[in-house]
């Protein structure tokens, strides 16, 4: 089976192509993107065997994206899927193995896969680690049982919150009073608190058992402790990858690209737990530092395209981040791209006003005014 990414700025077209490709039983979709920039950002970590690209996309065309994929030196074949036949010559100049016109049929897709098999040996099935459960914390908490492709459904919102609280305190003792203070601050009687806590702990255990996730959840001397010895946790991997000083080099860049790809949004942002705010800010600080180091790394090489791509992707995750918005404005200033700077400033000015009721920072305002005076 070949690993593939698909890129098309229109969601319906993306979904239809995914359906046709998966029906062949020879293509495994490892990434589907509506933005060429997002796809490019993930290429090093995904390293697909083949990329199915729309051509006529805003910001970056499929032809431009194909050229950048080739420049990365990844052994990825290119197939263009487009509504226009006028790009055929340029497509084959970037060594595309096929050029499919929309609307396409099953036969068109089968033919493309047949050509792929001729130019690329069928990949040997990799020995992937056993899936003992996966937990994703960036954006919204999502828990997947062992070998399952469907997220766990929690019995109550408090069951999910208790699990999330214990996950944040994984392998450490969490005092009963601290759990109560954070999850049931309104409880006045000890009896009611105990009932709530014991019942919710029971529901957490039942949910984990149903999902075939190995765990230990114990009560010792007034404290609870949870362990998940075999479960993958994205926040734990992100923390391990970003511990200590970040030093980008040719040898370490893949490690840090992985860390970037893990951050899909702020930690437990959509769950809106007050007790997770300090941890969320810790991870956001690490992410800002990581993005900043990537921008410095690429800027030192005068590779402003990749520096901008990193920032644009980061701002899709955290659009209201002052530091990252200012770094992007400074990058446009260094590039002497007056139009891009003014456009982005006006965009964040409107966003800050509508979402936060404030104006951009003084330093961003000064960058903007300085650009107008040029």
Tab-separated table of C-alpha atoms in Angstrom:
chain	number	residue	atom	x	y	z
A	1	UNK	CA	0.000	0.000	0.000
A	2	UNK	CA	1.233	3.487	-0.916
A	3	UNK	CA	1.065	6.415	1.511
A	4	UNK	CA	-0.415	9.504	-0.143
A	5	UNK	CA	-1.330	13.113	0.529
A	6	UNK	CA	-4.048	14.988	-1.335
A	7	UNK	CA	-4.204	18.773	-1.724
A	8	UNK	CA	-7.205	20.707	-3.013
A	9	UNK	CA	-8.525	24.044	-1.740
A	10	UNK	CA	-12.139	22.860	-2.151
A	11	UNK	CA	-13.349	20.512	0.600
A	12	UNK	CA	-15.923	18.600	-1.544
A	13	UNK	CA	-13.266	17.863	-4.182
A	14	UNK	CA	-10.894	16.701	-1.442
A	15	UNK	CA	-13.489	14.320	-0.021
A	16	UNK	CA	-14.402	12.864	-3.426
A	17	UNK	CA	-10.754	12.236	-4.317
A	18	UNK	CA	-10.148	10.574	-0.940
A	19	UNK	CA	-13.138	8.273	-1.544
A	20	UNK	CA	-11.943	7.226	-5.024
A	21	UNK	CA	-8.368	6.629	-3.874
A	22	UNK	CA	-9.328	4.593	-0.818
A	23	UNK	CA	-11.594	2.411	-2.977
A	24	UNK	CA	-8.512	1.141	-4.821
A	25	UNK	CA	-7.296	-0.561	-1.599
A	26	UNK	CA	-3.793	0.425	-2.676
A	27	UNK	CA	-3.631	3.992	-1.358
A	28	UNK	CA	-3.513	5.032	2.296
A	29	UNK	CA	-4.227	8.744	2.826
A	30	UNK	CA	-1.822	10.105	5.443
A	31	UNK	CA	-2.782	13.750	4.926
A	32	UNK	CA	-5.524	15.795	3.247
A	33	UNK	CA	-4.978	19.555	2.950
A	34	UNK	CA	-6.941	22.545	1.670
A	35	UNK	CA	-3.810	24.681	1.757
A	36	UNK	CA	-0.612	24.102	-0.214
A	37	UNK	CA	1.365	25.795	2.579
A	38	UNK	CA	-0.023	23.363	5.191
A	39	UNK	CA	0.827	20.384	2.983
A	40	UNK	CA	4.378	21.616	2.445
A	41	UNK	CA	4.845	22.099	6.163
A	42	UNK	CA	3.933	18.452	6.828
A	43	UNK	CA	5.940	16.893	3.965
A	44	UNK	CA	9.093	16.128	5.938
A	45	UNK	CA	7.200	14.363	8.703
A	46	UNK	CA	4.737	12.493	6.433
A	47	UNK	CA	7.144	11.664	3.560
A	48	UNK	CA	4.364	10.265	1.320
A	49	UNK	CA	5.008	7.969	-1.632
A	50	UNK	CA	2.729	10.068	-3.842
A	51	UNK	CA	1.059	13.496	-3.770
A	52	UNK	CA	-2.232	14.148	-5.601
A	53	UNK	CA	-2.314	17.911	-6.222
A	54	UNK	CA	-4.908	20.302	-7.555
A	55	UNK	CA	-3.239	22.963	-9.715
A	56	UNK	CA	-5.459	26.029	-9.549
A	57	UNK	CA	-5.199	27.032	-5.871
A	58	UNK	CA	-4.867	30.460	-4.217
A	59	UNK	CA	-1.584	31.605	-2.631
A	60	UNK	CA	0.445	28.730	-4.114
A	61	UNK	CA	-0.436	26.704	-7.215
A	62	UNK	CA	-0.077	22.950	-7.398
A	63	UNK	CA	2.779	23.424	-9.857
A	64	UNK	CA	4.637	25.635	-7.386
A	65	UNK	CA	3.956	23.155	-4.599
A	66	UNK	CA	5.286	20.284	-6.731
A	67	UNK	CA	8.492	22.229	-7.348
A	68	UNK	CA	8.971	22.811	-3.628
A	69	UNK	CA	8.329	19.128	-2.870
A	70	UNK	CA	11.021	18.194	-5.383
A	71	UNK	CA	13.403	20.720	-3.774
A	72	UNK	CA	12.923	18.989	-0.411
A	73	UNK	CA	14.554	15.886	-1.850
A	74	UNK	CA	11.751	13.565	-0.737
A	75	UNK	CA	11.096	10.568	-2.980
A	76	UNK	CA	7.469	11.555	-3.656
A	77	UNK	CA	5.753	11.034	-7.006
A	78	UNK	CA	3.381	13.747	-8.265
A	79	UNK	CA	-0.075	13.290	-9.786
A	80	UNK	CA	-2.036	16.405	-10.795
A	81	UNK	CA	-5.826	16.409	-10.505
A	82	UNK	CA	-7.294	19.499	-12.143
A	83	UNK	CA	-10.218	20.896	-14.095
A	84	UNK	CA	-7.917	22.468	-16.687
A	85	UNK	CA	-5.877	20.796	-19.430
A	86	UNK	CA	-3.803	23.886	-20.258
A	87	UNK	CA	-1.265	23.045	-17.545
A	88	UNK	CA	-0.353	19.626	-18.914
A	89	UNK	CA	2.994	20.671	-20.387
A	90	UNK	CA	4.164	22.409	-17.209
A	91	UNK	CA	2.974	19.416	-15.178
A	92	UNK	CA	5.180	16.980	-16.990
A	93	UNK	CA	8.110	19.386	-16.748
A	94	UNK	CA	8.080	18.681	-13.021
A	95	UNK	CA	8.076	14.942	-13.792
A	96	UNK	CA	4.458	14.268	-12.813
A	97	UNK	CA	3.571	10.634	-13.446
A	98	UNK	CA	-0.040	11.431	-14.354
A	99	UNK	CA	-2.440	14.278	-15.093
A	100	UNK	CA	-6.092	13.617	-14.245
A	101	UNK	CA	-8.847	15.901	-15.475
A	102	UNK	CA	-11.922	16.644	-13.356
A	103	UNK	CA	-14.523	15.250	-13.307
A	104	UNK	CA	-12.643	11.967	-13.097
A	105	UNK	CA	-13.789	8.359	-13.005
A	106	UNK	CA	-12.705	5.240	-11.145
A	107	UNK	CA	-10.847	4.166	-14.295
A	108	UNK	CA	-8.816	7.405	-14.253
A	109	UNK	CA	-7.772	6.772	-10.654
A	110	UNK	CA	-6.980	3.108	-11.313
A	111	UNK	CA	-4.811	4.134	-14.262
A	112	UNK	CA	-2.896	6.606	-12.102
A	113	UNK	CA	-2.285	3.939	-9.466
A	114	UNK	CA	-1.122	1.515	-12.172
A	115	UNK	CA	1.406	4.110	-13.409
A	116	UNK	CA	2.543	4.692	-9.832
A	117	UNK	CA	3.234	0.960	-9.407
A	118	UNK	CA	5.349	0.965	-12.575
A	119	UNK	CA	7.634	3.813	-11.476
A	120	UNK	CA	7.759	3.087	-7.744
A	121	UNK	CA	8.217	-0.308	-6.061
A	122	UNK	CA	5.420	-1.281	-3.695
A	123	UNK	CA	6.558	-0.209	-0.207
A	124	UNK	CA	7.454	-2.935	2.228
A	125	UNK	CA	4.926	-2.945	5.043
A	126	UNK	CA	6.632	-1.214	7.932
A	127	UNK	CA	6.725	-2.678	11.395
A	128	UNK	CA	4.765	-0.045	13.295
A	129	UNK	CA	4.619	-0.122	17.088
A	130	UNK	CA	1.565	-1.789	18.567
A	131	UNK	CA	-1.278	0.668	19.073
A	132	UNK	CA	-2.103	0.582	22.776
A	133	UNK	CA	-4.152	3.766	22.704
A	134	UNK	CA	-3.546	7.386	21.730
A	135	UNK	CA	-4.299	10.671	23.472
A	136	UNK	CA	-4.237	14.063	21.745
A	137	UNK	CA	-4.334	17.197	23.891
A	138	UNK	CA	-3.728	20.076	21.465
A	139	UNK	CA	-6.958	21.782	20.477
A	140	UNK	CA	-9.480	19.444	22.095
A	141	UNK	CA	-8.862	16.364	24.192
A	142	UNK	CA	-9.311	13.239	22.051
A	143	UNK	CA	-8.757	9.733	23.383
A	144	UNK	CA	-8.559	6.654	21.174
A	145	UNK	CA	-8.678	3.120	22.488
A	146	UNK	CA	-6.207	0.408	21.548
A	147	UNK	CA	-6.414	-0.196	17.791
A	148	UNK	CA	-9.472	2.054	17.458
A	149	UNK	CA	-10.088	4.744	14.861
A	150	UNK	CA	-12.994	6.219	16.797
A	151	UNK	CA	-12.586	8.605	19.733
A	152	UNK	CA	-13.780	7.527	23.177
A	153	UNK	CA	-17.206	8.852	24.185
A	154	UNK	CA	-17.249	9.950	27.815
A	155	UNK	CA	-20.309	9.233	29.931
A	156	UNK	CA	-20.439	12.771	31.336
A	157	UNK	CA	-18.485	16.001	30.905
A	158	UNK	CA	-17.158	15.613	34.483
A	159	UNK	CA	-15.853	12.139	33.648
A	160	UNK	CA	-13.861	13.617	30.774
A	161	UNK	CA	-12.654	16.512	32.927
A	162	UNK	CA	-11.478	14.239	35.746
A	163	UNK	CA	-9.567	12.132	33.221
A	164	UNK	CA	-8.009	15.293	31.744
A	165	UNK	CA	-7.065	16.561	35.206
A	166	UNK	CA	-5.402	13.263	36.121
A	167	UNK	CA	-3.707	13.183	32.708
A	168	UNK	CA	-2.155	16.578	33.426
A	169	UNK	CA	-0.928	15.113	36.733
A	170	UNK	CA	0.028	11.764	35.190
A	171	UNK	CA	2.268	9.539	37.344
A	172	UNK	CA	1.999	12.046	40.206
A	173	UNK	CA	-0.233	12.138	43.267
A	174	UNK	CA	-3.176	14.533	43.068
A	175	UNK	CA	-4.602	15.333	46.475
A	176	UNK	CA	-8.299	14.669	46.888
A	177	UNK	CA	-8.898	18.252	48.106
A	178	UNK	CA	-7.147	19.642	45.025
A	179	UNK	CA	-9.305	17.580	42.672
A	180	UNK	CA	-12.417	18.709	44.550
A	181	UNK	CA	-11.360	22.364	44.489
A	182	UNK	CA	-10.917	22.292	40.718
A	183	UNK	CA	-13.817	20.072	39.618
A	184	UNK	CA	-16.499	20.592	42.280
A	185	UNK	CA	-15.857	23.998	43.887
A	186	UNK	CA	-19.599	24.400	44.521
A	187	UNK	CA	-19.809	21.301	46.765
A	188	UNK	CA	-20.258	22.259	50.414
A	189	UNK	CA	-20.762	18.877	52.071
A	190	UNK	CA	-18.045	16.238	52.342
A	191	UNK	CA	-20.607	13.522	51.661
A	192	UNK	CA	-21.722	15.059	48.348
A	193	UNK	CA	-18.119	15.606	47.300
A	194	UNK	CA	-17.189	11.994	48.035
A	195	UNK	CA	-20.199	10.723	46.106
A	196	UNK	CA	-19.315	12.882	43.070
A	197	UNK	CA	-15.658	11.900	43.153
A	198	UNK	CA	-16.091	8.154	43.701
A	199	UNK	CA	-18.791	7.916	41.033
A	200	UNK	CA	-16.704	9.840	38.487
A	201	UNK	CA	-13.537	7.846	39.196
A	202	UNK	CA	-15.582	4.677	38.610
A	203	UNK	CA	-16.824	6.031	35.261
A	204	UNK	CA	-13.288	6.952	34.163
A	205	UNK	CA	-12.089	3.427	34.928
A	206	UNK	CA	-15.023	1.845	33.105
A	207	UNK	CA	-14.387	4.003	30.025
A	208	UNK	CA	-10.689	3.107	29.919
A	209	UNK	CA	-11.471	-0.583	30.367
A	210	UNK	CA	-13.993	-0.439	27.515
A	211	UNK	CA	-11.358	1.185	25.285
A	212	UNK	CA	-8.768	-1.522	26.146
A	213	UNK	CA	-6.379	1.110	27.502
A	214	UNK	CA	-4.005	-0.227	30.138
A	215	UNK	CA	-4.044	1.937	33.279
A	216	UNK	CA	-3.509	2.141	37.025
A	217	UNK	CA	-5.801	4.476	38.949
A	218	UNK	CA	-5.184	4.204	42.692
A	219	UNK	CA	-6.076	5.989	45.931
A	220	UNK	CA	-3.320	6.261	48.543
A	221	UNK	CA	-3.334	8.357	51.725
A	222	UNK	CA	-5.766	11.017	50.548
A	223	UNK	CA	-4.423	11.261	46.982
A	224	UNK	CA	-5.233	9.749	43.610
A	225	UNK	CA	-2.652	8.665	41.068
A	226	UNK	CA	-3.157	7.639	37.430
A	227	UNK	CA	-0.650	5.849	35.199
A	228	UNK	CA	-0.977	4.979	31.494
A	229	UNK	CA	2.140	2.889	30.887
A	230	UNK	CA	1.635	2.001	27.202
A	231	UNK	CA	-0.468	4.868	25.828
A	232	UNK	CA	0.847	7.445	23.352
A	233	UNK	CA	0.302	11.068	24.485
A	234	UNK	CA	1.077	13.909	22.060
A	235	UNK	CA	1.635	16.480	24.833
A	236	UNK	CA	4.245	14.220	26.460
A	237	UNK	CA	6.081	13.845	23.137
A	238	UNK	CA	5.918	17.597	22.485
A	239	UNK	CA	7.301	18.285	25.957
A	240	UNK	CA	10.158	15.807	25.476
A	241	UNK	CA	11.082	17.246	22.054
A	242	UNK	CA	11.106	20.869	23.271
A	243	UNK	CA	12.844	20.395	26.625
A	244	UNK	CA	15.983	22.473	27.118
A	245	UNK	CA	17.588	24.808	24.605
A	246	UNK	CA	16.324	24.575	21.024
A	247	UNK	CA	19.257	24.397	18.628
A	248	UNK	CA	18.252	24.005	14.985
A	249	UNK	CA	20.737	22.384	12.622
A	250	UNK	CA	20.681	20.045	9.640
A	251	UNK	CA	20.917	17.171	12.109
A	252	UNK	CA	18.158	18.288	14.488
A	253	UNK	CA	15.642	19.886	12.134
A	254	UNK	CA	13.554	16.712	11.664
A	255	UNK	CA	13.114	16.371	15.420
A	256	UNK	CA	11.858	19.932	15.699
A	257	UNK	CA	9.625	19.611	12.627
A	258	UNK	CA	7.934	16.754	14.448
A	259	UNK	CA	7.375	19.008	17.473
A	260	UNK	CA	5.839	21.682	15.220
A	261	UNK	CA	3.483	19.174	13.623
A	262	UNK	CA	2.208	17.983	17.024
A	263	UNK	CA	0.916	21.434	17.987
A	264	UNK	CA	-2.565	21.553	16.425
A	265	UNK	CA	-3.845	24.331	18.677
A	266	UNK	CA	-3.439	25.417	22.276
A	267	UNK	CA	-3.433	22.722	24.949
A	268	UNK	CA	-7.017	21.691	25.856
A	269	UNK	CA	-8.182	24.996	24.375
A	270	UNK	CA	-11.604	23.777	23.289
A	271	UNK	CA	-12.261	22.088	26.648
A	272	UNK	CA	-11.961	25.444	28.439
A	273	UNK	CA	-10.748	24.099	31.802
A	274	UNK	CA	-9.564	26.913	34.090
A	275	UNK	CA	-7.079	24.606	35.821
A	276	UNK	CA	-5.303	23.866	32.486
A	277	UNK	CA	-4.517	27.524	31.659
A	278	UNK	CA	-1.024	27.598	33.182
A	279	UNK	CA	0.004	24.383	31.399
A	280	UNK	CA	-1.466	25.732	28.147
A	281	UNK	CA	0.632	28.888	28.484
A	282	UNK	CA	3.749	26.797	29.168
A	283	UNK	CA	3.235	24.825	25.946
A	284	UNK	CA	2.336	27.991	23.996
A	285	UNK	CA	5.598	29.578	25.164
A	286	UNK	CA	7.546	26.525	23.982
A	287	UNK	CA	5.719	26.640	20.641
A	288	UNK	CA	6.449	30.356	20.137
A	289	UNK	CA	10.107	29.757	20.910
A	290	UNK	CA	10.212	26.857	18.461
A	291	UNK	CA	8.545	28.856	15.672
A	292	UNK	CA	10.849	31.804	16.342
A	293	UNK	CA	13.922	29.564	16.072
A	294	UNK	CA	12.676	28.153	12.756
A	295	UNK	CA	12.167	31.682	11.417
A	296	UNK	CA	15.709	32.659	12.501
A	297	UNK	CA	17.109	29.477	10.947
A	298	UNK	CA	15.468	30.056	7.566
A	299	UNK	CA	16.032	33.817	7.595
A	300	UNK	CA	19.768	33.276	8.153
A	301	UNK	CA	19.727	31.257	4.931
A	302	UNK	CA	17.601	33.985	3.260
A	303	UNK	CA	14.947	31.330	2.769
A	304	UNK	CA	12.083	33.712	3.441
A	305	UNK	CA	9.508	31.457	1.779
A	306	UNK	CA	9.910	28.695	4.375
A	307	UNK	CA	10.165	31.235	7.188
A	308	UNK	CA	6.825	32.707	6.122
A	309	UNK	CA	5.238	29.264	5.696
A	310	UNK	CA	6.200	28.325	9.260
A	311	UNK	CA	4.653	31.540	10.600
A	312	UNK	CA	1.489	31.297	8.515
A	313	UNK	CA	0.923	27.709	9.695
A	314	UNK	CA	1.581	28.717	13.317
A	315	UNK	CA	-0.943	31.532	13.068
A	316	UNK	CA	-3.651	29.171	11.837
A	317	UNK	CA	-3.221	27.461	15.232
A	318	UNK	CA	-2.911	30.646	17.316
A	319	UNK	CA	-4.221	33.601	15.236
A	320	UNK	CA	-4.287	36.015	18.196
A	321	UNK	CA	-0.693	35.433	19.278
A	322	UNK	CA	0.976	38.863	19.600
A	323	UNK	CA	4.537	37.597	19.372
A	324	UNK	CA	4.028	35.501	16.242
A	325	UNK	CA	2.044	38.241	14.467
A	326	UNK	CA	4.820	40.725	15.185
A	327	UNK	CA	7.501	38.312	13.939
A	328	UNK	CA	5.578	37.936	10.664
A	329	UNK	CA	5.295	41.717	10.264
A	330	UNK	CA	9.054	42.021	10.904
A	331	UNK	CA	9.722	39.324	8.297
A	332	UNK	CA	7.709	41.275	5.716
A	333	UNK	CA	9.696	44.367	6.694
A	334	UNK	CA	13.000	42.543	6.156
A	335	UNK	CA	11.732	41.309	2.770
A	336	UNK	CA	10.638	44.875	1.963
A	337	UNK	CA	7.223	43.433	1.105
A	338	UNK	CA	5.149	46.527	1.854
A	339	UNK	CA	1.915	45.101	0.435
A	340	UNK	CA	2.089	41.912	2.535
A	341	UNK	CA	2.897	43.875	5.695
A	342	UNK	CA	-0.024	46.267	5.253
A	343	UNK	CA	-2.405	43.426	4.358
A	344	UNK	CA	-1.442	41.349	7.393
A	345	UNK	CA	-1.555	44.342	9.749
A	346	UNK	CA	-5.071	45.247	8.614
A	347	UNK	CA	-6.121	41.605	8.994
A	348	UNK	CA	-4.924	41.361	12.606
A	349	UNK	CA	-6.251	44.832	13.438
A	350	UNK	CA	-9.749	43.690	12.443
A	351	UNK	CA	-9.305	40.331	14.193
A	352	UNK	CA	-8.057	41.879	17.452
A	353	UNK	CA	-10.916	44.386	17.446
A	354	UNK	CA	-13.631	41.782	16.817
A	355	UNK	CA	-12.251	39.046	19.106
A	356	UNK	CA	-10.538	40.984	21.901
A	357	UNK	CA	-11.809	44.559	21.605
A	358	UNK	CA	-8.244	45.895	21.482
A	359	UNK	CA	-5.777	47.289	18.936
A	360	UNK	CA	-2.484	45.620	17.928
A	361	UNK	CA	0.496	46.320	20.207
A	362	UNK	CA	2.398	49.615	19.996
A	363	UNK	CA	5.398	47.896	18.401
A	364	UNK	CA	3.174	46.458	15.636
A	365	UNK	CA	1.559	49.860	15.110
A	366	UNK	CA	5.022	51.421	14.758
A	367	UNK	CA	6.021	48.801	12.164
A	368	UNK	CA	2.865	49.623	10.219
A	369	UNK	CA	3.383	53.403	10.395
A	370	UNK	CA	7.033	53.012	9.410
A	371	UNK	CA	5.987	51.063	6.335
A	372	UNK	CA	3.455	53.726	5.294
A	373	UNK	CA	6.197	56.379	5.441
A	374	UNK	CA	8.446	54.469	3.005
